[in-house]
Coordinates of C-alpha atoms in Angstrom, one line a residue:
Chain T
X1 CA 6.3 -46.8 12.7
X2 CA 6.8 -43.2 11.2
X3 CA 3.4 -44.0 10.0
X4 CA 1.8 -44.0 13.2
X5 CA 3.6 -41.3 14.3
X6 CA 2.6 -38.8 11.8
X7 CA -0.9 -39.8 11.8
X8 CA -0.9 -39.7 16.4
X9 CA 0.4 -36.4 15.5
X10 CA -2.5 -35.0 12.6
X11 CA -5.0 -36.4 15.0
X12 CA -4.2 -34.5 17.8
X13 CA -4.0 -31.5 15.8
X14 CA -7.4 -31.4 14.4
X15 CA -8.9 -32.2 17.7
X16 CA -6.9 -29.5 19.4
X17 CA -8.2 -26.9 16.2
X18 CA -11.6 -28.6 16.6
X19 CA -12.0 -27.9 20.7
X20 CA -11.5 -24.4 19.8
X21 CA -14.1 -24.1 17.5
X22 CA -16.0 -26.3 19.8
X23 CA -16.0 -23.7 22.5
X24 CA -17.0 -20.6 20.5
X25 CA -20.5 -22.9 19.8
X26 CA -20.5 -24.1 23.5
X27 CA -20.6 -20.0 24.4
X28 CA -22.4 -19.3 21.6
X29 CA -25.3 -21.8 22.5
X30 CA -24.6 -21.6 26.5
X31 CA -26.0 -17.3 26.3
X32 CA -28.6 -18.1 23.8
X33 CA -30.1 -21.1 26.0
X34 CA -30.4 -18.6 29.0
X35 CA -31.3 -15.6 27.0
X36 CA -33.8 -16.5 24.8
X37 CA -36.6 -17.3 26.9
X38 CA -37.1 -14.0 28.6
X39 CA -36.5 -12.5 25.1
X40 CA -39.4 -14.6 24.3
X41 CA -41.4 -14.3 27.0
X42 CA -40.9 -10.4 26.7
X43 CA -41.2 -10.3 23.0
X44 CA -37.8 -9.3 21.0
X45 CA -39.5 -6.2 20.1
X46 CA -40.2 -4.6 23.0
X47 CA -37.0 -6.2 24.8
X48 CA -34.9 -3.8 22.2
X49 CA -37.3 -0.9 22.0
X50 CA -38.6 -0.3 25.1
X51 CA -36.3 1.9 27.8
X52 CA -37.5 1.0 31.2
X53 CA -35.0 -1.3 32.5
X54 CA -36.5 -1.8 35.8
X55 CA -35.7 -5.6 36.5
X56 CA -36.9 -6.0 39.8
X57 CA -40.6 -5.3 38.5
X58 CA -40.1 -7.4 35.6
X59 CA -39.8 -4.6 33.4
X60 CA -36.2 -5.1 30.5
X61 CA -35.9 -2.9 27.8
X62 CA -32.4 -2.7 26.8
X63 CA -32.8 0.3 24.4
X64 CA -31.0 3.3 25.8
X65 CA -28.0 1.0 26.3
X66 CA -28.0 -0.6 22.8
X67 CA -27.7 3.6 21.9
X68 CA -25.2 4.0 24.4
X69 CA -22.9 1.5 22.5
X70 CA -22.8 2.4 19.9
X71 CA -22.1 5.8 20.8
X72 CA -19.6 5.2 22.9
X73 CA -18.2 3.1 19.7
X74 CA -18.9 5.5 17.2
X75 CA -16.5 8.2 19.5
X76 CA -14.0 5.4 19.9
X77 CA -14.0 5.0 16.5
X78 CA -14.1 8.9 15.3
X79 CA -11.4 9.4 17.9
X80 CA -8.8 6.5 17.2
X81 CA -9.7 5.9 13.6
X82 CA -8.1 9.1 12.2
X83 CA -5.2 9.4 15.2
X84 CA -4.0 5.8 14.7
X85 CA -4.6 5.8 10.9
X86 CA -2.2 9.1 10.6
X87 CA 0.4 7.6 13.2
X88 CA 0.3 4.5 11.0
X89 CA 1.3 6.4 7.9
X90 CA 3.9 8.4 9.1
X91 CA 5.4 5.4 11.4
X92 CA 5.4 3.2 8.1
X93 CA 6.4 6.0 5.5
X94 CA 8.4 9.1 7.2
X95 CA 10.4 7.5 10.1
X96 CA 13.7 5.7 9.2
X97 CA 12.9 1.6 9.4
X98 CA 15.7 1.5 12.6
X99 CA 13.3 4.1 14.4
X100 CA 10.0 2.6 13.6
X101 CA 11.8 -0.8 14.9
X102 CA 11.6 0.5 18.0
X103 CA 8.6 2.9 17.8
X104 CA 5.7 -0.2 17.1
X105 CA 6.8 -2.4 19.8
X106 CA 6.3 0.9 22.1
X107 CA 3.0 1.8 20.7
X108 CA 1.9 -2.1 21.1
X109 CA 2.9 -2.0 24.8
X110 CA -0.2 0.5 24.8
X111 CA -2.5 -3.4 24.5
X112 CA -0.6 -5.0 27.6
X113 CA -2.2 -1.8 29.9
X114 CA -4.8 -3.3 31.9
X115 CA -8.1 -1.9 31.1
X116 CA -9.0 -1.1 34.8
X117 CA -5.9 1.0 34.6
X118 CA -7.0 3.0 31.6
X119 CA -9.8 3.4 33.9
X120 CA -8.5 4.9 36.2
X121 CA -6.5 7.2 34.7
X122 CA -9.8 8.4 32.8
X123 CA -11.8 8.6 36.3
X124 CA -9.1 10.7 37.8
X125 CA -7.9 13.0 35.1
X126 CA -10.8 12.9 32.1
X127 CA -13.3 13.0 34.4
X128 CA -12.8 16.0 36.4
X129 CA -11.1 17.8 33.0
X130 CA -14.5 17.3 31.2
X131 CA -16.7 18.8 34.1
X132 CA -14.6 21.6 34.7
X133 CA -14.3 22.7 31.1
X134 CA -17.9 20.9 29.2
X135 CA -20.2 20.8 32.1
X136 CA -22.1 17.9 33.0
X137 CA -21.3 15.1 35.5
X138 CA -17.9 14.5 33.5
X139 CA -18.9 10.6 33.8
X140 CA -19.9 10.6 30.2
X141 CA -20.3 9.7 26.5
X142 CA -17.3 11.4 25.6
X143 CA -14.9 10.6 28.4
X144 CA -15.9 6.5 27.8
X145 CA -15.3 7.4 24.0
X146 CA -11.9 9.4 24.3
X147 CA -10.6 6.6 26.8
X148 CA -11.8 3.7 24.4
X149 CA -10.3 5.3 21.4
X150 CA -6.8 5.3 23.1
X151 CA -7.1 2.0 24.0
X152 CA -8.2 0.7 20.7
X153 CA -4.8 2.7 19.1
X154 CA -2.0 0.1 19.5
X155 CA -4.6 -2.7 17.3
X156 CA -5.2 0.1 14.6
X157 CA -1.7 1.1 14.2
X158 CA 0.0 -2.0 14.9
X159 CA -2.1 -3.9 12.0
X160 CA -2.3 -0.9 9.7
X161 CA 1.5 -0.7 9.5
X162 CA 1.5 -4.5 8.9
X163 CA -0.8 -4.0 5.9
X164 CA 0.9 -0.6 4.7
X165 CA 4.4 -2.1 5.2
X166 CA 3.1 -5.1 2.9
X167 CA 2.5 -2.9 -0.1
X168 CA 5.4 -3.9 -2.5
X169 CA 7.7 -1.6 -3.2
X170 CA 7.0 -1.3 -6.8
X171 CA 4.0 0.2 -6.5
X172 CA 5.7 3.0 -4.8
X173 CA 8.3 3.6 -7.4
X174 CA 5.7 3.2 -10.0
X175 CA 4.2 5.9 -8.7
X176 CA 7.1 8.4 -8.0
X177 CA 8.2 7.4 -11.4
X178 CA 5.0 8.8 -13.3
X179 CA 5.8 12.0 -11.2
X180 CA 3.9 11.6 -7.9
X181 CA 4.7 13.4 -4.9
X182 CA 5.6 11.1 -2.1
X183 CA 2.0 12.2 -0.3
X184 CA 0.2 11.7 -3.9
X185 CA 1.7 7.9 -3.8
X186 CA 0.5 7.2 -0.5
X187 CA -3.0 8.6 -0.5
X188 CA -3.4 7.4 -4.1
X189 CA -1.9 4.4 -4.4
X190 CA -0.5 2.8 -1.0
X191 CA -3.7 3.2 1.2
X192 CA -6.0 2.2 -1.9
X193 CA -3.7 -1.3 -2.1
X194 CA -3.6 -1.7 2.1
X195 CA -7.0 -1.4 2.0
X196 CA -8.5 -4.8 3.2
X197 CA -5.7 -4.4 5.8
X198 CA -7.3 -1.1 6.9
X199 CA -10.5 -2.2 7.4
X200 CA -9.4 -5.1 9.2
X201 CA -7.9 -2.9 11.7
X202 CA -10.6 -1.0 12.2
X203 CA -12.9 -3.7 12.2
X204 CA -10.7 -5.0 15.3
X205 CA -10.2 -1.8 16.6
X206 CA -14.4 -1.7 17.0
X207 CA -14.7 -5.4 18.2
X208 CA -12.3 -3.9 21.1
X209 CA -14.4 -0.8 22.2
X210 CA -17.6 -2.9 22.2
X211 CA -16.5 -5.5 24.3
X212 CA -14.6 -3.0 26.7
X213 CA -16.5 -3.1 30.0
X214 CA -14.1 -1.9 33.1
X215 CA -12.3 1.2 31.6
X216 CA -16.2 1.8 30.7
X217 CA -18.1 1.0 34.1
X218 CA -15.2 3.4 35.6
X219 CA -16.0 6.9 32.9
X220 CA -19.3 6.8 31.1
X221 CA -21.3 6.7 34.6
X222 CA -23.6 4.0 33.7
X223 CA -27.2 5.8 34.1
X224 CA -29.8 3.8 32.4
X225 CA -31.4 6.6 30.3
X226 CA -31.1 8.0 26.7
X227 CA -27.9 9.7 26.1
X228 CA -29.2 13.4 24.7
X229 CA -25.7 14.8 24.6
X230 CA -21.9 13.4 24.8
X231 CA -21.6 15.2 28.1
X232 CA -24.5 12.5 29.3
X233 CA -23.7 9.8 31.1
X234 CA -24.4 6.4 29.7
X235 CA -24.6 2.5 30.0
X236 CA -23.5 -0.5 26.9
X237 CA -24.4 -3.5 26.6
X238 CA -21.7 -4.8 28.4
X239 CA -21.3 -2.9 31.6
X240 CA -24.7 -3.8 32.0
X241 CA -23.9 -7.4 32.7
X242 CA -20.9 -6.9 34.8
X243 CA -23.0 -4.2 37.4
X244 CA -25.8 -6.5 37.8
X245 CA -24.6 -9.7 37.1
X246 CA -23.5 -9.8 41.1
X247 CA -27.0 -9.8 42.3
X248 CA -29.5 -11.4 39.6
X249 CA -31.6 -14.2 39.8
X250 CA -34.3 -15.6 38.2
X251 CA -36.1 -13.2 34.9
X252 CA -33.4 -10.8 35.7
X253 CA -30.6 -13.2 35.6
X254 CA -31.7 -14.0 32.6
X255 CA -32.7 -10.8 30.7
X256 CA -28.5 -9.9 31.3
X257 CA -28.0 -13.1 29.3
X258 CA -30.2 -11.7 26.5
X259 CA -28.3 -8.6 26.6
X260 CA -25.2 -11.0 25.7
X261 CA -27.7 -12.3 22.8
X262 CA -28.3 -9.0 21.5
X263 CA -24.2 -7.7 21.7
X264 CA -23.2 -11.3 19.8
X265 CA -25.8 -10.3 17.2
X266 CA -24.9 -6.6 16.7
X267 CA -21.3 -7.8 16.4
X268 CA -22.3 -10.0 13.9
X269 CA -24.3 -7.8 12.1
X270 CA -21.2 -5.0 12.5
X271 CA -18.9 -8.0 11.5
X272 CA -20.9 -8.2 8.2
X273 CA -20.9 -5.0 7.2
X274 CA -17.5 -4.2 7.6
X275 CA -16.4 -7.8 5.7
X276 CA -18.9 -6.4 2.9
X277 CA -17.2 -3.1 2.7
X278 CA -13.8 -4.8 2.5
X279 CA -14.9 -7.4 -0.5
X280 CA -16.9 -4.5 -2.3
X281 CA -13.7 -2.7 -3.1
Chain H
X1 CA 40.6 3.9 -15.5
X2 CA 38.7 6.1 -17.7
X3 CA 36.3 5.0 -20.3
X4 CA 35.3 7.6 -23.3
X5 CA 32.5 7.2 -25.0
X6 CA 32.4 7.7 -28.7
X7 CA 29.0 8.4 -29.2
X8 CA 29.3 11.7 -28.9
X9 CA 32.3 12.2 -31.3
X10 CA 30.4 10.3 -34.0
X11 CA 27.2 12.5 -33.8
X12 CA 28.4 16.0 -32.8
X13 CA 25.8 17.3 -35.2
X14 CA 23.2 16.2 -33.1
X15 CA 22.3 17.4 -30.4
X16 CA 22.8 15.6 -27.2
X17 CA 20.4 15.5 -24.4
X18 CA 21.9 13.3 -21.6
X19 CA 25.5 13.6 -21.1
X20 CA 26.8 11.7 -18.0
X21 CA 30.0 12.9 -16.4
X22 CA 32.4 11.0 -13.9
X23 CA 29.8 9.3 -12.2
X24 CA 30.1 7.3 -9.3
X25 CA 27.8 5.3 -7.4
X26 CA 28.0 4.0 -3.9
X27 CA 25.3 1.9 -1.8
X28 CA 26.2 2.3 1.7
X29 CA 30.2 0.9 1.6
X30 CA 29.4 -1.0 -2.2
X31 CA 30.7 1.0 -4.7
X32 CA 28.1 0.4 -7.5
X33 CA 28.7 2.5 -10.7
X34 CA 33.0 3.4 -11.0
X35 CA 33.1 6.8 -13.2
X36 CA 30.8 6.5 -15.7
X37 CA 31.1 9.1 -18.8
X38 CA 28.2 8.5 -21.5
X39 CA 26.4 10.4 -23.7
X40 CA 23.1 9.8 -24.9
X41 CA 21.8 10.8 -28.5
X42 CA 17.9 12.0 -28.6
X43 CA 15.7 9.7 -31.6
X44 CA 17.6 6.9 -31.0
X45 CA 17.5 4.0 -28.7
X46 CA 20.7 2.6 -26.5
X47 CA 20.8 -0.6 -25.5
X48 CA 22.5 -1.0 -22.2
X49 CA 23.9 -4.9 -21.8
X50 CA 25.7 -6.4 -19.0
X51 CA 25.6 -9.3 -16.4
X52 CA 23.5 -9.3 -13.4
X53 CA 25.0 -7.4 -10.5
X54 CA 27.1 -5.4 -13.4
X55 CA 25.1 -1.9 -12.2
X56 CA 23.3 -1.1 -15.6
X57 CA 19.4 -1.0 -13.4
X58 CA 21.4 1.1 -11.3
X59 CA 22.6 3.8 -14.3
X60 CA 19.1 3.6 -15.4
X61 CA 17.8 4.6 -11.7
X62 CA 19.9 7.5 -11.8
X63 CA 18.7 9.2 -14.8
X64 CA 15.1 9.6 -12.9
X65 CA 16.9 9.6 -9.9
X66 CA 14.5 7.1 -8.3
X67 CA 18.1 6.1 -7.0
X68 CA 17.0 8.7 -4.4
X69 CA 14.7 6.8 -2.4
X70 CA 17.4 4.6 -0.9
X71 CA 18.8 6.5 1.9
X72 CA 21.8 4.8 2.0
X73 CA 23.1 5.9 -2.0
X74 CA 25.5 8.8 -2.3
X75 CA 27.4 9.8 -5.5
X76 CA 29.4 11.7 -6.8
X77 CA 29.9 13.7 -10.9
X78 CA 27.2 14.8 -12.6
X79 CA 24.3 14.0 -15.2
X80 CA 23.5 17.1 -17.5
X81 CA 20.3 17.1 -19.2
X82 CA 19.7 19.4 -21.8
X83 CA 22.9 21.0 -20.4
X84 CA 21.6 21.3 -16.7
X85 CA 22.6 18.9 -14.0
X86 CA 19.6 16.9 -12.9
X87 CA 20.7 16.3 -9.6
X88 CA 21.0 20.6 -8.6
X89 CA 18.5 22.9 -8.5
X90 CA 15.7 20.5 -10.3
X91 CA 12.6 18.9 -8.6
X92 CA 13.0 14.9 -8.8
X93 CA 8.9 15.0 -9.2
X94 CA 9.4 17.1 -12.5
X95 CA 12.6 15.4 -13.5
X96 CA 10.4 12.5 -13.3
X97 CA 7.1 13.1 -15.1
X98 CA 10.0 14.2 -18.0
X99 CA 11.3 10.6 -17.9
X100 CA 9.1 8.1 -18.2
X101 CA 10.5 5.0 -16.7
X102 CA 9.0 0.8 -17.5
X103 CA 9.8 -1.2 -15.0
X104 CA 11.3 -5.6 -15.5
X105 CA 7.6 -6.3 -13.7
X106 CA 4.7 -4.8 -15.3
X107 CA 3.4 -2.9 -12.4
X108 CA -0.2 -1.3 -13.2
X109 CA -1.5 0.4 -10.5
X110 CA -4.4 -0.9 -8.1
X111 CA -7.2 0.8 -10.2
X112 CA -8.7 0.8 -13.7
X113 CA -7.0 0.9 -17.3
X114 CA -7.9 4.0 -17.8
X115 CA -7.5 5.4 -14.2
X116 CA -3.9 4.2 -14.1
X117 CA -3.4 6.2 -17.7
X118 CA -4.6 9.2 -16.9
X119 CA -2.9 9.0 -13.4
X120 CA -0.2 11.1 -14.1
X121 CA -1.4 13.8 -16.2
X122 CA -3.9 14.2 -13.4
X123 CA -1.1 14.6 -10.7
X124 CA 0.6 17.0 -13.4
X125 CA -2.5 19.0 -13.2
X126 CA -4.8 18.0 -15.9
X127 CA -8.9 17.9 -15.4
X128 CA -10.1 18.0 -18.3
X129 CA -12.6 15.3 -19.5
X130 CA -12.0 15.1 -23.2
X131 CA -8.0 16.3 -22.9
X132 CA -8.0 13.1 -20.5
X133 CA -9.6 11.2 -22.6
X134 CA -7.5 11.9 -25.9
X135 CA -4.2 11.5 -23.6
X136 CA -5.9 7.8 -22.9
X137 CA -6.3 7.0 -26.7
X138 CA -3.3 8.4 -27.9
X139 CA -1.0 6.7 -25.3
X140 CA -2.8 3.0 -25.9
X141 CA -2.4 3.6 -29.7
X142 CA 1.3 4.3 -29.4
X143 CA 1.7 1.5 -27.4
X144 CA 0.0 -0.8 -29.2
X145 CA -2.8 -1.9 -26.8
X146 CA -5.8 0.5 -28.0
X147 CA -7.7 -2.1 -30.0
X148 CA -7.5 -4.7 -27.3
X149 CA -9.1 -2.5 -24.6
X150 CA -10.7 -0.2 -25.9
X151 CA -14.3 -1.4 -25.2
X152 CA -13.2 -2.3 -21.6
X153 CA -11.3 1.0 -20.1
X154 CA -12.7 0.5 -16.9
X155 CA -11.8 -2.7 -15.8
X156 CA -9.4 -3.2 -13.1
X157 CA -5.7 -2.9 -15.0
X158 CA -4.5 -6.4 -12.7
X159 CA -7.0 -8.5 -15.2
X160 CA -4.8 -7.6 -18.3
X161 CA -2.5 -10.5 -19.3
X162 CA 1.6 -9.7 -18.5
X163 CA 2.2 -8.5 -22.2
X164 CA -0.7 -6.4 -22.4
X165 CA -0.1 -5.0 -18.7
X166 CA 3.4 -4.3 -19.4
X167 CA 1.9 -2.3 -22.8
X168 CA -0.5 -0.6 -20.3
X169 CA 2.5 1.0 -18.4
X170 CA 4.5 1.9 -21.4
X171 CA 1.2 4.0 -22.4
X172 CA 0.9 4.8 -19.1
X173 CA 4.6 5.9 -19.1
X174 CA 3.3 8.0 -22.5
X175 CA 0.9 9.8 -21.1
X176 CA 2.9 12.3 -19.6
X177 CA 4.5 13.2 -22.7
X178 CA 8.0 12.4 -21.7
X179 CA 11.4 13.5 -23.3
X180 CA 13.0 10.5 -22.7
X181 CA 11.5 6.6 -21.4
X182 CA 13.5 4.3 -19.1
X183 CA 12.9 0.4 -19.8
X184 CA 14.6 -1.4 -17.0
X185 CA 14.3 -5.4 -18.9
X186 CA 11.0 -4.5 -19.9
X187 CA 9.9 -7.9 -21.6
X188 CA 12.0 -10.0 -18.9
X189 CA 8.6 -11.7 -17.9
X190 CA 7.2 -12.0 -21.5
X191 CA 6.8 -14.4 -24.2
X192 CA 8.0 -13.9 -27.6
X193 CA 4.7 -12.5 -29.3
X194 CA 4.5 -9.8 -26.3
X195 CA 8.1 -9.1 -26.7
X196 CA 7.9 -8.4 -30.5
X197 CA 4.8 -6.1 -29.9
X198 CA 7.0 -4.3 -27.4
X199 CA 10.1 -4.0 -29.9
X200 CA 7.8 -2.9 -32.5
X201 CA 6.0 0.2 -30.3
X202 CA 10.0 0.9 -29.0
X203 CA 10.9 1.5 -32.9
X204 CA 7.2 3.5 -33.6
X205 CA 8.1 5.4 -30.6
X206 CA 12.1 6.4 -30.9
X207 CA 11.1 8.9 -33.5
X208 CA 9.6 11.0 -31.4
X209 CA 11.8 10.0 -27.7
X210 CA 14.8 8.7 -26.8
X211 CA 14.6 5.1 -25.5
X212 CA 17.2 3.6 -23.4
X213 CA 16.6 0.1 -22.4
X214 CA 18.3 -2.3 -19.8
X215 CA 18.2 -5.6 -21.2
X216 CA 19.9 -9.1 -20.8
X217 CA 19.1 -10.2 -23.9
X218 CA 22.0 -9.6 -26.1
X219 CA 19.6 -10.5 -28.8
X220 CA 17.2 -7.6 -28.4
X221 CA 19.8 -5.3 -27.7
X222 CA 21.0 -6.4 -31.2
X223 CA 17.4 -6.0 -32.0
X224 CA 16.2 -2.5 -31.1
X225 CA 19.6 -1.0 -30.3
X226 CA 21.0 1.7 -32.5
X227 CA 23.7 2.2 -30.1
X228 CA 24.9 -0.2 -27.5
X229 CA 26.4 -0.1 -23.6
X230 CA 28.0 -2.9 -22.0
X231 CA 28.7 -2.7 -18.4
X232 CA 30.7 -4.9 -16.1
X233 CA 30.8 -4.9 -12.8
X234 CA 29.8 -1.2 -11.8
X235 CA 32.2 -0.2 -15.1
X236 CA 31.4 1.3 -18.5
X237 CA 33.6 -1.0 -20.5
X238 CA 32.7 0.3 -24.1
X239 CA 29.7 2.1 -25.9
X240 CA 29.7 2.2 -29.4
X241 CA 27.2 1.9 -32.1
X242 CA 25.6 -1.5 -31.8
X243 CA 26.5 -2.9 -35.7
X244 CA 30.3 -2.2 -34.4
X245 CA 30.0 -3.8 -31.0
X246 CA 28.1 -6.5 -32.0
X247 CA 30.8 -7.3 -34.7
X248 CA 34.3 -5.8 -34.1
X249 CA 34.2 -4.6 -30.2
X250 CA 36.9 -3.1 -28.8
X251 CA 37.2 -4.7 -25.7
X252 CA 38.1 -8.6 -25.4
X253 CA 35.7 -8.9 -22.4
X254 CA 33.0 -6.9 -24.8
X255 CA 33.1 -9.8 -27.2
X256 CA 33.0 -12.8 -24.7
X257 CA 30.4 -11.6 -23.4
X258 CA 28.0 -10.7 -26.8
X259 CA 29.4 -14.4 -27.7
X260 CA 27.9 -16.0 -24.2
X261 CA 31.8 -16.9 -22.9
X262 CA 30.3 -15.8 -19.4
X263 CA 27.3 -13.4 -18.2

């Protein structure tokens, strides 16, 4: 009988682990069936190198928004990688363990915000901050990248304590007792052992700000053209789908599905690179 | 009750580097170390014995004071070195590079064999190439290791088996030219051939530092000791040379001990 039971049990398990994986290929094949044909019919090339986006004359070139996400990444990034990074540290290495007890859990409430929130915030205060002061419409580059590297914060820190934290303790003393400074062990020998754990924040960190689309739509103004400053507007990948998604039928419909084709693959690629720079050591 | 330690009496013509004064030890509410008095004799090695829990890891965290890092340690007495107290008045970073500590774990650091050697004398300030590289050879060859790695100094450190890691960081531990070198059970994880290498570089290498090693072994602290400290619960019980406390201790609980009674 308890035979039965444990094998009911394993069963259920590995079709419940199996769904999962079964949906990621159900999405994954579901955006390439009703993208690739346009890319097709359009060719790849031109689809991704071409900037006229005019999709009610048939014409889809996705290029000035594939550069406007990844600048609006790259800012998240430069902006939340060093910030959260240096909050890590001192959270995991200067504060008292009873402070940073309560410190993380605070910082982590940062990821229960709602984006549209965020948003929000950004179209009324960062906005009107950035057009006073920088010039420009204000809906920009740099206000989508300022609000996105906040919001991508709480994952860097709360994962780079984890991996800093799980550096054992005898590497520390090692250090301090060859005569380190407390600084000299940390940049020498604890951030070069957390490492993977690092990158895998940062990694996350990035997945976040390129699949960010509402605190986006509501800051970077969204103007299909080639960003020639961070003080220009611009759209990703993303809000791209979610504006015209409403309204699209037909070649249209589908050329916001190969947008979805073309973020899955620079993920992946990003993905790669970032897993290669984490095994390369 | 206080505990005197004869070491000093018997070797007043030398010249003694560590003397340790009424020291007391507390971790949070624990009191660890109860009024230790000890003096240590450079060029030789002391062997400090004891059961777990009895505070001789502590004693030896003190000397380098990496005791420190524990917020919740306070003490009280004092540890002279060279006549000045360790714990006023002198950096714990200098104290440190001035006593060389080898941890029960060999620990080498996340990087190459000879990146982890040089480690320190960079910290302490030291770029040049060749000096680095002479520091590297030098420390490997007192520590036995040299002709094992020599053709393979940049390999990660973590591919070295336990006995030669656990060499690494003794050379490592060398390379800062230390006065004295802390072994807290430094061939705990080791097998017998690695352990004999170690003893043998710990008897090449008294002559020029003084060695005091945490061991629970009575057996190498027969070994390699020329003097001998048995602690017991957070006390100094007796310290003596080891010949006399190995055969006619003072104290009764000294002797069931050494004779494996408890411990």
């Amino acid at each position: 009988m308890k035979n039965t039971k444990e094998v009911v049990i394993e069963k259920s398990l590995f079709l419940i682990a199996l769904s999962a994986i079964f949906m990621l290929f159900l999405i994954a094949i579901f955006i390439f069936k009703e993208g690739t044909p346009l890319i097709f019919k359009v060719g790849f090339k031109n689809f991704v190198t071409s900037s006229k986006w005019f999709p009610l004359e048939g014409q889809f070139g996705i290029f000035s928004m594939i550069l406007g996400t990844l600048w609006i990444t790259a800012g998240a990034l430069i902006i939340g990688v060093p910030l959260g990074l240096s909050c890590a540290i001192f959270l995991s290495e200067f504060v008292p363990r009873r402070i940073m007890a309560i410190l993380k859990p605070t910082i982590e409430l940062l990821a229960g915000i709602p984006s549209v929130v965020y948003g929000f915030i950004g179209m009324v205060v960062l906005v009107p901050l950035i057009r006073e002061n920088l010039g420009g419409p204000g809906l920009s580059i740099l206000a989508g990248s300022i609000i996105l590297g906040i919001m991508i914060l709480p994952t860097i820190i709360s994962i780079s304590i984890d991996a800093i934290q799980a550096v054992p303790r005898s590497y520390r003393e090692g250090s301090l007792a060859m005569g380190a400074t407390k600084w000299q062990t940390i940049h020498m020998v604890v951030l070069k052992a957390a490492r993977s754990g690092i990158v895998a924040s940062i990694i996350l960190g990035m997945g976040r700000a390129i699949g960010e689309t509402m605190a986006v739509i509501m800051v970077a103004g969204n103007a299909v053209k080639i960003p020639r400053s961070i003080l220009d507007p611009a759209r990703t990948l993303t809000t791209n789908i979610a504006l015209e998604m409403g309204f699209a039928a037909g070649d249209h419909r589908q050329a916001l599905f190969a947008t979805g084709v073309v973020l899955f693959i620079i993920i992946m690629i990003l993905n790669i690179i970032a897993n290669y720079a984490v095994r390369k050591r | 009750m206080e505990v005197v330690a004869e070491l000093a009496l018997q070797n007043n013509s030398m010249n003694n580097k560590i003397s340790v004064k009424n020291l007391n030890v507390f971790f949070g509410d624990k009191h660890v170390l109860k009024n230790i008095n000890l003096d240590i004799t450079p060029n030789k090695i002391l062997a400090v014995i004891g059961p777990a829990g009895s505070g001789k890891t502590t004693f030896l965290r003190c000397l380098n004071r990496l005791n420190d890092l524990d917020p919740e340690m306070k003490f009280t007495g004092e540890i002279l070195f060279d006549g000045k107290n360790i714990y006023q008045g002198i950096n714990p970073v200098e104290l440190r590079r001035r006593v060389g500590m080898i941890f029960a774990l060999p620990i080498p650091l996340p990087m190459s064999i000879f990146e982890n050697i040089v480690y320190g004398p960079k910290l302490a300030g030291i770029t040049n190439k060749k000096e680095l590289n002479g520091i590297v050879e030098k420390s490997l060859k007192d520590a036995f290791l040299w002709d094992e790695v020599k053709d393979r100094l940049n390999d990660p450190a973590m591919k070295l088996s336990g006995g030669q890691q656990q060499r690494l960081c003794i050379a490592r531990a060398l390379a800062l030219k230390p006065d004295i070198i802390l072994m807290d059970e430094p061939c705990s994880g080791l097998d017998p051939i690695s352990t004999a290498k170690i003893e043998e570089a710990m008897r090449q290498l008294k002559k020029e530092y003084m060695i005091i090693i945490v061991t629970n072994n009575t057996k190498q602290a027969a070994r390699v000791g020329d003097y001998t400290a048995f602690f017991l619960m957070g006390e100094l019980i007796e310290s003596n040379e080891t010949g006399k406390i190995f055969t006619s201790p003072n104290d009764k609980r000294t002797e069931d001990y050494i004779s494996g009674r408890f411990g």
